[in-house]
PDB file of C-alpha atoms in Angstrom:
ATOM      1  CA  UNK A   1     -14.824  -6.703  11.312  1.00  0.00           C
ATOM      2  CA  UNK A   2     -14.923  -8.951   8.265  1.00  0.00           C
ATOM      3  CA  UNK A   3     -12.301  -9.203   5.619  1.00  0.00           C
ATOM      4  CA  UNK A   4     -13.310  -8.762   1.970  1.00  0.00           C
ATOM      5  CA  UNK A   5     -15.277 -11.746   0.647  1.00  0.00           C
ATOM      6  CA  UNK A   6     -12.887 -13.742  -1.562  1.00  0.00           C
ATOM      7  CA  UNK A   7     -15.324 -14.763  -4.283  1.00  0.00           C
ATOM      8  CA  UNK A   8     -13.618 -16.249  -7.271  1.00  0.00           C
ATOM      9  CA  UNK A   9     -14.418 -15.194 -10.849  1.00  0.00           C
ATOM     10  CA  UNK A  10     -17.281 -17.328 -12.214  1.00  0.00           C
ATOM     11  CA  UNK A  11     -15.555 -17.592 -15.635  1.00  0.00           C
ATOM     12  CA  UNK A  12     -14.443 -21.192 -16.137  1.00  0.00           C
ATOM     13  CA  UNK A  13     -10.728 -21.661 -15.384  1.00  0.00           C
ATOM     14  CA  UNK A  14     -10.111 -18.009 -14.054  1.00  0.00           C
ATOM     15  CA  UNK A  15      -8.268 -17.919 -10.627  1.00  0.00           C
ATOM     16  CA  UNK A  16      -8.803 -14.225 -10.139  1.00  0.00           C
ATOM     17  CA  UNK A  17     -11.002 -12.654  -7.459  1.00  0.00           C
ATOM     18  CA  UNK A  18     -14.437 -11.307  -8.498  1.00  0.00           C
ATOM     19  CA  UNK A  19     -15.144  -7.564  -8.116  1.00  0.00           C
ATOM     20  CA  UNK A  20     -17.766  -6.331  -5.665  1.00  0.00           C
ATOM     21  CA  UNK A  21     -21.340  -6.210  -6.599  1.00  0.00           C
ATOM     22  CA  UNK A  22     -23.842  -3.684  -5.424  1.00  0.00           C
ATOM     23  CA  UNK A  23     -27.558  -3.660  -4.740  1.00  0.00           C
ATOM     24  CA  UNK A  24     -29.917  -0.949  -5.975  1.00  0.00           C
ATOM     25  CA  UNK A  25     -29.120   1.269  -2.891  1.00  0.00           C
ATOM     26  CA  UNK A  26     -25.396   0.972  -3.596  1.00  0.00           C
ATOM     27  CA  UNK A  27     -24.602  -1.445  -0.755  1.00  0.00           C
ATOM     28  CA  UNK A  28     -21.923  -4.186  -1.228  1.00  0.00           C
ATOM     29  CA  UNK A  29     -23.388  -7.576  -1.807  1.00  0.00           C
ATOM     30  CA  UNK A  30     -21.578 -10.856  -0.987  1.00  0.00           C
ATOM     31  CA  UNK A  31     -22.664 -12.517  -4.276  1.00  0.00           C
ATOM     32  CA  UNK A  32     -20.668 -14.266  -6.954  1.00  0.00           C
ATOM     33  CA  UNK A  33     -19.311 -12.212  -9.823  1.00  0.00           C
ATOM     34  CA  UNK A  34     -16.540 -11.699 -12.283  1.00  0.00           C
ATOM     35  CA  UNK A  35     -13.053 -10.318 -12.182  1.00  0.00           C
ATOM     36  CA  UNK A  36     -12.287  -7.103 -14.061  1.00  0.00           C
ATOM     37  CA  UNK A  37     -10.991  -8.928 -17.103  1.00  0.00           C
ATOM     38  CA  UNK A  38     -14.205 -10.975 -17.537  1.00  0.00           C
ATOM     39  CA  UNK A  39     -16.609  -8.181 -16.528  1.00  0.00           C
ATOM     40  CA  UNK A  40     -18.825  -7.431 -19.607  1.00  0.00           C
ATOM     41  CA  UNK A  41     -19.537  -3.714 -18.824  1.00  0.00           C
ATOM     42  CA  UNK A  42     -16.238  -2.617 -17.442  1.00  0.00           C
ATOM     43  CA  UNK A  43     -17.119   1.154 -17.472  1.00  0.00           C
ATOM     44  CA  UNK A  44     -20.156   0.601 -15.445  1.00  0.00           C
ATOM     45  CA  UNK A  45     -18.339  -1.533 -12.866  1.00  0.00           C
ATOM     46  CA  UNK A  46     -15.502   1.067 -12.580  1.00  0.00           C
ATOM     47  CA  UNK A  47     -18.132   3.760 -12.157  1.00  0.00           C
ATOM     48  CA  UNK A  48     -20.081   1.739  -9.511  1.00  0.00           C
ATOM     49  CA  UNK A  49     -16.857   1.135  -7.319  1.00  0.00           C
ATOM     50  CA  UNK A  50     -15.630   4.675  -7.611  1.00  0.00           C
ATOM     51  CA  UNK A  51     -19.077   6.036  -6.725  1.00  0.00           C
ATOM     52  CA  UNK A  52     -19.161   3.799  -3.752  1.00  0.00           C
ATOM     53  CA  UNK A  53     -15.893   4.995  -2.512  1.00  0.00           C
ATOM     54  CA  UNK A  54     -16.743   8.645  -3.019  1.00  0.00           C
ATOM     55  CA  UNK A  55     -20.132   8.365  -1.307  1.00  0.00           C
ATOM     56  CA  UNK A  56     -19.012   6.542   1.743  1.00  0.00           C
ATOM     57  CA  UNK A  57     -16.646   7.746   4.614  1.00  0.00           C
ATOM     58  CA  UNK A  58     -16.133   4.086   5.788  1.00  0.00           C
ATOM     59  CA  UNK A  59     -15.580   1.352   3.279  1.00  0.00           C
ATOM     60  CA  UNK A  60     -15.667  -2.210   4.474  1.00  0.00           C
ATOM     61  CA  UNK A  61     -14.911  -5.389   2.399  1.00  0.00           C
ATOM     62  CA  UNK A  62     -14.654  -3.798  -1.001  1.00  0.00           C
ATOM     63  CA  UNK A  63     -12.989  -5.869  -3.692  1.00  0.00           C
ATOM     64  CA  UNK A  64     -11.652  -3.598  -6.509  1.00  0.00           C
ATOM     65  CA  UNK A  65      -8.718  -5.935  -7.671  1.00  0.00           C
ATOM     66  CA  UNK A  66      -7.176  -5.074 -10.984  1.00  0.00           C
ATOM     67  CA  UNK A  67      -8.821  -1.653 -11.482  1.00  0.00           C
ATOM     68  CA  UNK A  68      -7.245   1.557 -12.728  1.00  0.00           C
ATOM     69  CA  UNK A  69      -8.031   4.116 -10.066  1.00  0.00           C
ATOM     70  CA  UNK A  70      -7.098   7.743 -10.592  1.00  0.00           C
ATOM     71  CA  UNK A  71      -7.922  11.308  -9.692  1.00  0.00           C
ATOM     72  CA  UNK A  72      -9.962  10.549  -6.589  1.00  0.00           C
ATOM     73  CA  UNK A  73     -10.100  12.411  -3.283  1.00  0.00           C
ATOM     74  CA  UNK A  74     -10.193   9.925  -0.430  1.00  0.00           C
ATOM     75  CA  UNK A  75      -9.026  12.343   2.343  1.00  0.00           C
ATOM     76  CA  UNK A  76     -10.255  11.248   5.864  1.00  0.00           C
ATOM     77  CA  UNK A  77     -11.842   8.026   4.478  1.00  0.00           C
ATOM     78  CA  UNK A  78     -11.527   4.691   6.325  1.00  0.00           C
ATOM     79  CA  UNK A  79     -10.913   1.369   4.671  1.00  0.00           C
ATOM     80  CA  UNK A  80     -11.278  -1.971   6.488  1.00  0.00           C
ATOM     81  CA  UNK A  81     -10.582  -5.281   4.886  1.00  0.00           C
ATOM     82  CA  UNK A  82     -10.494  -4.101   1.216  1.00  0.00           C
ATOM     83  CA  UNK A  83      -8.748  -5.739  -1.681  1.00  0.00           C
ATOM     84  CA  UNK A  84      -6.966  -3.514  -4.176  1.00  0.00           C
ATOM     85  CA  UNK A  85      -4.367  -6.063  -5.500  1.00  0.00           C
ATOM     86  CA  UNK A  86      -3.012  -5.502  -8.981  1.00  0.00           C
ATOM     87  CA  UNK A  87      -4.498  -2.049  -9.220  1.00  0.00           C
ATOM     88  CA  UNK A  88      -3.010   0.959 -11.008  1.00  0.00           C
ATOM     89  CA  UNK A  89      -3.468   3.928  -8.694  1.00  0.00           C
ATOM     90  CA  UNK A  90      -2.638   7.395  -9.889  1.00  0.00           C
ATOM     91  CA  UNK A  91      -3.078  11.036  -8.465  1.00  0.00           C
ATOM     92  CA  UNK A  92      -4.888   9.828  -5.400  1.00  0.00           C
ATOM     93  CA  UNK A  93      -5.272  12.365  -2.560  1.00  0.00           C
ATOM     94  CA  UNK A  94      -5.569  10.327   0.659  1.00  0.00           C
ATOM     95  CA  UNK A  95      -4.366  12.447   3.504  1.00  0.00           C
ATOM     96  CA  UNK A  96      -5.516  11.457   6.958  1.00  0.00           C
ATOM     97  CA  UNK A  97      -6.486   8.038   5.469  1.00  0.00           C
ATOM     98  CA  UNK A  98      -7.157   5.162   7.799  1.00  0.00           C
ATOM     99  CA  UNK A  99      -6.706   1.548   6.674  1.00  0.00           C
ATOM    100  CA  UNK A 100      -6.738  -1.830   8.469  1.00  0.00           C
ATOM    101  CA  UNK A 101      -6.216  -5.285   6.967  1.00  0.00           C
ATOM    102  CA  UNK A 102      -6.177  -4.078   3.384  1.00  0.00           C
ATOM    103  CA  UNK A 103      -4.269  -5.553   0.466  1.00  0.00           C
ATOM    104  CA  UNK A 104      -2.431  -3.432  -2.154  1.00  0.00           C
ATOM    105  CA  UNK A 105      -0.227  -6.236  -3.349  1.00  0.00           C
ATOM    106  CA  UNK A 106       1.362  -5.861  -6.781  1.00  0.00           C
ATOM    107  CA  UNK A 107      -0.061  -2.426  -7.400  1.00  0.00           C
ATOM    108  CA  UNK A 108       1.454   0.443  -9.273  1.00  0.00           C
ATOM    109  CA  UNK A 109       1.038   3.576  -7.191  1.00  0.00           C
ATOM    110  CA  UNK A 110       2.234   6.841  -8.541  1.00  0.00           C
ATOM    111  CA  UNK A 111       1.782  10.640  -7.728  1.00  0.00           C
ATOM    112  CA  UNK A 112      -0.194   9.992  -4.602  1.00  0.00           C
ATOM    113  CA  UNK A 113      -0.268  11.617  -1.197  1.00  0.00           C
ATOM    114  CA  UNK A 114      -1.171   9.909   2.106  1.00  0.00           C
ATOM    115  CA  UNK A 115      -0.027  12.607   4.583  1.00  0.00           C
ATOM    116  CA  UNK A 116      -0.775  11.978   8.303  1.00  0.00           C
ATOM    117  CA  UNK A 117      -2.405   8.722   7.572  1.00  0.00           C
ATOM    118  CA  UNK A 118      -2.901   5.566   9.828  1.00  0.00           C
ATOM    119  CA  UNK A 119      -2.349   2.395   8.000  1.00  0.00           C
ATOM    120  CA  UNK A 120      -1.866  -0.879   9.983  1.00  0.00           C
ATOM    121  CA  UNK A 121      -1.848  -4.665   9.257  1.00  0.00           C
ATOM    122  CA  UNK A 122      -1.873  -3.838   5.462  1.00  0.00           C
ATOM    123  CA  UNK A 123       0.193  -5.360   2.701  1.00  0.00           C
ATOM    124  CA  UNK A 124       1.904  -3.653  -0.204  1.00  0.00           C
ATOM    125  CA  UNK A 125       3.898  -6.659  -1.279  1.00  0.00           C
ATOM    126  CA  UNK A 126       5.600  -6.466  -4.713  1.00  0.00           C
ATOM    127  CA  UNK A 127       4.120  -2.960  -5.397  1.00  0.00           C
ATOM    128  CA  UNK A 128       5.831  -0.162  -7.286  1.00  0.00           C
ATOM    129  CA  UNK A 129       5.615   3.303  -5.629  1.00  0.00           C
ATOM    130  CA  UNK A 130       6.624   6.349  -7.632  1.00  0.00           C
ATOM    131  CA  UNK A 131       6.296   9.799  -6.092  1.00  0.00           C
ATOM    132  CA  UNK A 132       4.181   8.490  -3.263  1.00  0.00           C
ATOM    133  CA  UNK A 133       4.100  10.624   0.027  1.00  0.00           C
ATOM    134  CA  UNK A 134       3.386   8.971   3.419  1.00  0.00           C
ATOM    135  CA  UNK A 135       4.961  11.732   5.378  1.00  0.00           C
ATOM    136  CA  UNK A 136       3.844  12.022   9.011  1.00  0.00           C
ATOM    137  CA  UNK A 137       1.901   8.736   9.044  1.00  0.00           C
ATOM    138  CA  UNK A 138       1.652   5.798  11.354  1.00  0.00           C
ATOM    139  CA  UNK A 139       2.610   2.691   9.188  1.00  0.00           C
ATOM    140  CA  UNK A 140       2.623  -0.003  11.856  1.00  0.00           C
ATOM    141  CA  UNK A 141       2.733  -3.798  11.264  1.00  0.00           C
ATOM    142  CA  UNK A 142       2.609  -3.455   7.460  1.00  0.00           C
ATOM    143  CA  UNK A 143       4.133  -5.518   4.808  1.00  0.00           C
ATOM    144  CA  UNK A 144       6.303  -3.610   2.291  1.00  0.00           C
ATOM    145  CA  UNK A 145       8.226  -6.753   1.292  1.00  0.00           C
ATOM    146  CA  UNK A 146       9.542  -6.635  -2.272  1.00  0.00           C
ATOM    147  CA  UNK A 147       8.373  -3.090  -3.074  1.00  0.00           C
ATOM    148  CA  UNK A 148      10.147  -0.785  -5.281  1.00  0.00           C
ATOM    149  CA  UNK A 149       9.916   2.906  -4.034  1.00  0.00           C
ATOM    150  CA  UNK A 150      11.287   5.798  -6.195  1.00  0.00           C
ATOM    151  CA  UNK A 151      11.328   9.338  -5.122  1.00  0.00           C
ATOM    152  CA  UNK A 152       8.993   8.685  -2.309  1.00  0.00           C
ATOM    153  CA  UNK A 153       8.725   9.801   1.372  1.00  0.00           C
ATOM    154  CA  UNK A 154       8.196   8.038   4.550  1.00  0.00           C
ATOM    155  CA  UNK A 155       9.500  11.031   6.609  1.00  0.00           C
ATOM    156  CA  UNK A 156       8.336  11.606  10.176  1.00  0.00           C
ATOM    157  CA  UNK A 157       6.500   8.236  10.173  1.00  0.00           C
ATOM    158  CA  UNK A 158       6.190   5.396  12.660  1.00  0.00           C
ATOM    159  CA  UNK A 159       7.279   2.150  10.877  1.00  0.00           C
ATOM    160  CA  UNK A 160       7.198   0.047  13.929  1.00  0.00           C
ATOM    161  CA  UNK A 161       7.318  -3.733  13.177  1.00  0.00           C
ATOM    162  CA  UNK A 162       6.859  -3.113   9.430  1.00  0.00           C
ATOM    163  CA  UNK A 163       8.816  -5.281   6.910  1.00  0.00           C
ATOM    164  CA  UNK A 164      10.776  -4.111   3.770  1.00  0.00           C
ATOM    165  CA  UNK A 165      12.470  -7.439   2.992  1.00  0.00           C
ATOM    166  CA  UNK A 166      13.983  -7.610  -0.417  1.00  0.00           C
ATOM    167  CA  UNK A 167      12.699  -4.152  -1.116  1.00  0.00           C
ATOM    168  CA  UNK A 168      14.417  -1.550  -3.526  1.00  0.00           C
ATOM    169  CA  UNK A 169      14.455   2.045  -2.232  1.00  0.00           C
ATOM    170  CA  UNK A 170      15.725   4.659  -4.606  1.00  0.00           C
ATOM    171  CA  UNK A 171      15.931   8.383  -3.885  1.00  0.00           C
ATOM    172  CA  UNK A 172      13.451   7.760  -1.094  1.00  0.00           C
ATOM    173  CA  UNK A 173      13.587   9.562   2.397  1.00  0.00           C
ATOM    174  CA  UNK A 174      13.107   7.708   5.608  1.00  0.00           C
ATOM    175  CA  UNK A 175      14.029  10.719   7.827  1.00  0.00           C
ATOM    176  CA  UNK A 176      13.052  11.117  11.440  1.00  0.00           C
ATOM    177  CA  UNK A 177      11.191   7.708  11.544  1.00  0.00           C
ATOM    178  CA  UNK A 178      10.575   5.169  14.209  1.00  0.00           C
ATOM    179  CA  UNK A 179      12.340   2.001  12.969  1.00  0.00           C
ATOM    180  CA  UNK A 180      12.000  -0.133  16.064  1.00  0.00           C
ATOM    181  CA  UNK A 181      11.538  -3.732  14.923  1.00  0.00           C
ATOM    182  CA  UNK A 182      11.251  -2.812  11.308  1.00  0.00           C
ATOM    183  CA  UNK A 183      12.990  -5.306   9.086  1.00  0.00           C
ATOM    184  CA  UNK A 184      15.224  -4.483   6.105  1.00  0.00           C
ATOM    185  CA  UNK A 185      16.745  -7.859   5.252  1.00  0.00           C
ATOM    186  CA  UNK A 186      18.279  -8.015   1.697  1.00  0.00           C
ATOM    187  CA  UNK A 187      17.201  -4.553   0.713  1.00  0.00           C
ATOM    188  CA  UNK A 188      18.911  -2.438  -1.917  1.00  0.00           C
ATOM    189  CA  UNK A 189      19.104   1.269  -1.319  1.00  0.00           C
ATOM    190  CA  UNK A 190      20.366   4.196  -3.337  1.00  0.00           C
ATOM    191  CA  UNK A 191      20.062   7.939  -2.337  1.00  0.00           C
ATOM    192  CA  UNK A 192      18.203   7.006   0.816  1.00  0.00           C
ATOM    193  CA  UNK A 193      18.341   9.183   3.952  1.00  0.00           C
ATOM    194  CA  UNK A 194      17.725   7.848   7.436  1.00  0.00           C
ATOM    195  CA  UNK A 195      18.695  10.985   9.173  1.00  0.00           C
ATOM    196  CA  UNK A 196      17.335  11.283  12.753  1.00  0.00           C
ATOM    197  CA  UNK A 197      15.797   7.828  12.571  1.00  0.00           C
ATOM    198  CA  UNK A 198      16.638   5.191  15.165  1.00  0.00           C
ATOM    199  CA  UNK A 199      18.429   2.922  12.754  1.00  0.00           C
ATOM    200  CA  UNK A 200      20.048   0.758  15.413  1.00  0.00           C
ATOM    201  CA  UNK A 201      16.733  -0.611  16.418  1.00  0.00           C
ATOM    202  CA  UNK A 202      15.939  -1.772  12.904  1.00  0.00           C
ATOM    203  CA  UNK A 203      16.896  -5.187  11.620  1.00  0.00           C
ATOM    204  CA  UNK A 204      19.095  -5.428   8.638  1.00  0.00           C
ATOM    205  CA  UNK A 205      20.838  -8.794   9.326  1.00  0.00           C
ATOM    206  CA  UNK A 206      19.460 -11.764  11.188  1.00  0.00           C
ATOM    207  CA  UNK A 207      22.553 -11.827  13.420  1.00  0.00           C
ATOM    208  CA  UNK A 208      22.805  -8.159  14.357  1.00  0.00           C
ATOM    209  CA  UNK A 209      20.850  -4.984  14.418  1.00  0.00           C
ATOM    210  CA  UNK A 210      21.468  -1.594  12.786  1.00  0.00           C
ATOM    211  CA  UNK A 211      21.218  -0.508   9.116  1.00  0.00           C
ATOM    212  CA  UNK A 212      24.731  -1.266   8.049  1.00  0.00           C
ATOM    213  CA  UNK A 213      26.903  -3.968   6.402  1.00  0.00           C
ATOM    214  CA  UNK A 214      24.297  -5.532   4.165  1.00  0.00           C
ATOM    215  CA  UNK A 215      24.205  -3.342   1.062  1.00  0.00           C
ATOM    216  CA  UNK A 216      24.505  -4.409  -2.485  1.00  0.00           C
ATOM    217  CA  UNK A 217      27.756  -2.975  -3.898  1.00  0.00           C
ATOM    218  CA  UNK A 218      26.240  -0.982  -6.708  1.00  0.00           C
ATOM    219  CA  UNK A 219      23.909   0.832  -4.276  1.00  0.00           C
ATOM    220  CA  UNK A 220      26.598   1.219  -1.633  1.00  0.00           C
ATOM    221  CA  UNK A 221      28.997   3.077  -3.824  1.00  0.00           C
ATOM    222  CA  UNK A 222      26.750   6.083  -4.463  1.00  0.00           C
ATOM    223  CA  UNK A 223      24.580   5.814  -1.375  1.00  0.00           C
ATOM    224  CA  UNK A 224      23.520   8.993   0.348  1.00  0.00           C
ATOM    225  CA  UNK A 225      22.383   7.247   3.567  1.00  0.00           C
ATOM    226  CA  UNK A 226      22.796   9.332   6.573  1.00  0.00           C
ATOM    227  CA  UNK A 227      23.191   6.924   9.504  1.00  0.00           C
TER     228      UNK A 227
END
């Protein structure tokens, strides 16, 4: 399985990735192109990418970096090696979603549901998640470093070997989760519940296990964690 083709924008001096191009039949082409900022017909490009996602059950190697994506039903779809860095994603319904080796780095994701999804080897580094529901999902070997999650849910999920280093979790629920080998170094948490999760198998400090003893004072005072 190939990762997305990292073609750089053809605009002189631009360091952003080019968006995917399509042939007359709607298939992805591995040809040079432009990033969203330097794309001349932005509406046409947005329509082409959304149309591709809607028409295909399996999406491989799509580069949609920097787009605003909203009001799309992607239930049961499969994404492999796709790039959604710096996207604004709103009101997405992605229950039973399957994703492998995708990038959602530095996205703003709000009012989205990904119930019962299977997402592995995928990165959300530096993203902001607001009202995002991953309840009942397999979220294994993922990178959540530096995220800010607000009023979101990871309940009943498998977070095996996923990383939340330097993340901020506010009013976010992590109940009944598998936290074995999950890493929470330098996290800040307020109003977070880990009830029924195996917290002692998570890593909060490099010298000891268990989710305790490494909280920022302002978050600890009012924390609602249930350990």
